[in-house]
Amino acid sequence: MRELLLVVHIFLAIIWAGGIMFIGWGVFPATLKLSLARQRYFLISLMKNTHYLFTLAGTFVIFTGILLGTVFGPIKTWGFLWHTTYGNIFIAALIIGLITLLWGMLVGYREMMIIFKDEFLWKEAEKGNKKPLIGQLIRLAALESVEVVGFVALVFLMVAF
Ligand code: HEM
């Protein structure tokens, strides 16, 4: 049962972290070859469709992680959580996992939608003035990098268990 849960945990983590990084580093650069109107339409529909999947995957990664550490793992008392290396790694993973998930939901996704639905930015870019749009996209990339840092930290913590 524990092995099965670990497999589910790892698969969901691949979907969550891999999916978000693939969109950022694979799909987004490819859309730059499209016209601005198509790029905008495509990215809005892509994010609307995948946002719930990633949120769900991230939620279940955390949930299965909690089960792996507690019900199917060594954490049975609060003392074990605070006074052992395993417990401390678990707390760190839980906190970083929650921050990464909430950041993606409340900051990354929301900011992305605000930028992609901003008529002014896209109309200006179509007229040739791309500076405001590019500025906003760079700000978005900086915000999204918080999630990537979270994923990298989580992978290090998982190896440290
Ligand atoms: C991107 C996010 C994550 C990835 C890629 C990931 C990946 C992994 C991997 C590969 C393992 C197997 C490690 C081993 O057997 O040595 C593992 C185990 C585990 N993970 Fe995660 N994980 C993630 C997030 C989390 C979070 C947020 C939590 C905390 C709630 C967590 C809790 C655990 C626990 C308790 C184990 C079992 C460790 C053990 O007893 O050996 N994971 N995870």
PDB file of N, CA, C and O in Angstrom, residues 23 27-28 31 38-48 112-113 116 122:
ATOM      1  N   ILE A  23       4.966  24.295 -19.627  1.00  0.00           N
ATOM      2  CA  ILE A  23       4.230  25.427 -20.218  1.00  0.00           C
ATOM      3  C   ILE A  23       5.131  26.668 -20.267  1.00  0.00           C
ATOM      4  O   ILE A  23       5.204  27.368 -21.277  1.00  0.00           O
ATOM      5  N   VAL A  27       5.950  25.554 -24.023  1.00  0.00           N
ATOM      6  CA  VAL A  27       4.798  26.041 -24.791  1.00  0.00           C
ATOM      7  C   VAL A  27       4.879  27.557 -25.010  1.00  0.00           C
ATOM      8  O   VAL A  27       4.695  28.035 -26.132  1.00  0.00           O
ATOM      9  N   PHE A  28       5.145  28.296 -23.917  1.00  0.00           N
ATOM     10  CA  PHE A  28       5.151  29.759 -24.061  1.00  0.00           C
ATOM     11  C   PHE A  28       6.136  30.253 -25.133  1.00  0.00           C
ATOM     12  O   PHE A  28       5.736  31.016 -26.026  1.00  0.00           O
ATOM     13  N   THR A  31       4.755  29.800 -28.572  1.00  0.00           N
ATOM     14  CA  THR A  31       3.642  30.674 -28.983  1.00  0.00           C
ATOM     15  C   THR A  31       4.142  32.024 -29.514  1.00  0.00           C
ATOM     16  O   THR A  31       3.394  32.750 -30.151  1.00  0.00           O
ATOM     17  N   ARG A  38      -3.502  35.450 -31.833  1.00  0.00           N
ATOM     18  CA  ARG A  38      -3.575  33.986 -31.650  1.00  0.00           C
ATOM     19  C   ARG A  38      -2.855  33.558 -30.378  1.00  0.00           C
ATOM     20  O   ARG A  38      -3.320  32.677 -29.658  1.00  0.00           O
ATOM     21  N   GLN A  39      -1.706  34.178 -30.146  1.00  0.00           N
ATOM     22  CA  GLN A  39      -0.921  33.841 -28.950  1.00  0.00           C
ATOM     23  C   GLN A  39      -1.760  34.108 -27.693  1.00  0.00           C
ATOM     24  O   GLN A  39      -1.844  33.270 -26.793  1.00  0.00           O
ATOM     25  N   ARG A  40      -2.416  35.258 -27.695  1.00  0.00           N
ATOM     26  CA  ARG A  40      -3.224  35.648 -26.541  1.00  0.00           C
ATOM     27  C   ARG A  40      -4.387  34.679 -26.340  1.00  0.00           C
ATOM     28  O   ARG A  40      -4.609  34.166 -25.242  1.00  0.00           O
ATOM     29  N   TYR A  41      -5.111  34.399 -27.422  1.00  0.00           N
ATOM     30  CA  TYR A  41      -6.270  33.498 -27.349  1.00  0.00           C
ATOM     31  C   TYR A  41      -5.837  32.099 -26.893  1.00  0.00           C
ATOM     32  O   TYR A  41      -6.458  31.494 -26.011  1.00  0.00           O
ATOM     33  N   PHE A  42      -4.749  31.610 -27.492  1.00  0.00           N
ATOM     34  CA  PHE A  42      -4.272  30.262 -27.173  1.00  0.00           C
ATOM     35  C   PHE A  42      -3.863  30.150 -25.701  1.00  0.00           C
ATOM     36  O   PHE A  42      -4.247  29.203 -25.000  1.00  0.00           O
ATOM     37  N   LEU A  43      -3.098  31.143 -25.231  1.00  0.00           N
ATOM     38  CA  LEU A  43      -2.600  31.052 -23.850  1.00  0.00           C
ATOM     39  C   LEU A  43      -3.727  31.193 -22.824  1.00  0.00           C
ATOM     40  O   LEU A  43      -3.712  30.525 -21.792  1.00  0.00           O
ATOM     41  N   ILE A  44      -4.727  32.031 -23.130  1.00  0.00           N
ATOM     42  CA  ILE A  44      -5.871  32.149 -22.198  1.00  0.00           C
ATOM     43  C   ILE A  44      -6.584  30.804 -22.104  1.00  0.00           C
ATOM     44  O   ILE A  44      -6.857  30.307 -21.006  1.00  0.00           O
ATOM     45  N   SER A  45      -6.872  30.178 -23.260  1.00  0.00           N
ATOM     46  CA  SER A  45      -7.616  28.911 -23.187  1.00  0.00           C
ATOM     47  C   SER A  45      -6.749  27.786 -22.594  1.00  0.00           C
ATOM     48  O   SER A  45      -7.253  26.958 -21.831  1.00  0.00           O
ATOM     49  N   LEU A  46      -5.448  27.788 -22.901  1.00  0.00           N
ATOM     50  CA  LEU A  46      -4.563  26.768 -22.315  1.00  0.00           C
ATOM     51  C   LEU A  46      -4.559  26.877 -20.789  1.00  0.00           C
ATOM     52  O   LEU A  46      -4.727  25.887 -20.072  1.00  0.00           O
ATOM     53  N   MET A  47      -4.391  28.101 -20.279  1.00  0.00           N
ATOM     54  CA  MET A  47      -4.290  28.278 -18.824  1.00  0.00           C
ATOM     55  C   MET A  47      -5.620  27.971 -18.146  1.00  0.00           C
ATOM     56  O   MET A  47      -5.642  27.386 -17.072  1.00  0.00           O
ATOM     57  N   LYS A  48      -6.729  28.377 -18.791  1.00  0.00           N
ATOM     58  CA  LYS A  48      -8.040  28.080 -18.184  1.00  0.00           C
ATOM     59  C   LYS A  48      -8.243  26.575 -18.072  1.00  0.00           C
ATOM     60  O   LYS A  48      -8.797  26.084 -17.105  1.00  0.00           O
ATOM     61  N   MET A 112      -1.310  36.275 -14.500  1.00  0.00           N
ATOM     62  CA  MET A 112      -1.259  35.904 -15.917  1.00  0.00           C
ATOM     63  C   MET A 112      -2.570  36.283 -16.608  1.00  0.00           C
ATOM     64  O   MET A 112      -2.572  36.882 -17.677  1.00  0.00           O
ATOM     65  N   MET A 113      -3.685  35.968 -15.964  1.00  0.00           N
ATOM     66  CA  MET A 113      -4.987  36.280 -16.559  1.00  0.00           C
ATOM     67  C   MET A 113      -5.201  37.791 -16.676  1.00  0.00           C
ATOM     68  O   MET A 113      -5.756  38.265 -17.659  1.00  0.00           O
ATOM     69  N   PHE A 116      -3.171  38.824 -19.700  1.00  0.00           N
ATOM     70  CA  PHE A 116      -3.710  38.352 -20.980  1.00  0.00           C
ATOM     71  C   PHE A 116      -5.076  38.946 -21.312  1.00  0.00           C
ATOM     72  O   PHE A 116      -5.480  38.954 -22.466  1.00  0.00           O
ATOM     73  N   TRP A 122      -2.340  44.654 -25.246  1.00  0.00           N
ATOM     74  CA  TRP A 122      -2.310  43.898 -26.505  1.00  0.00           C
ATOM     75  C   TRP A 122      -2.587  44.784 -27.714  1.00  0.00           C
ATOM     76  O   TRP A 122      -1.979  44.604 -28.767  1.00  0.00           O
TER      77      TRP A 122
END
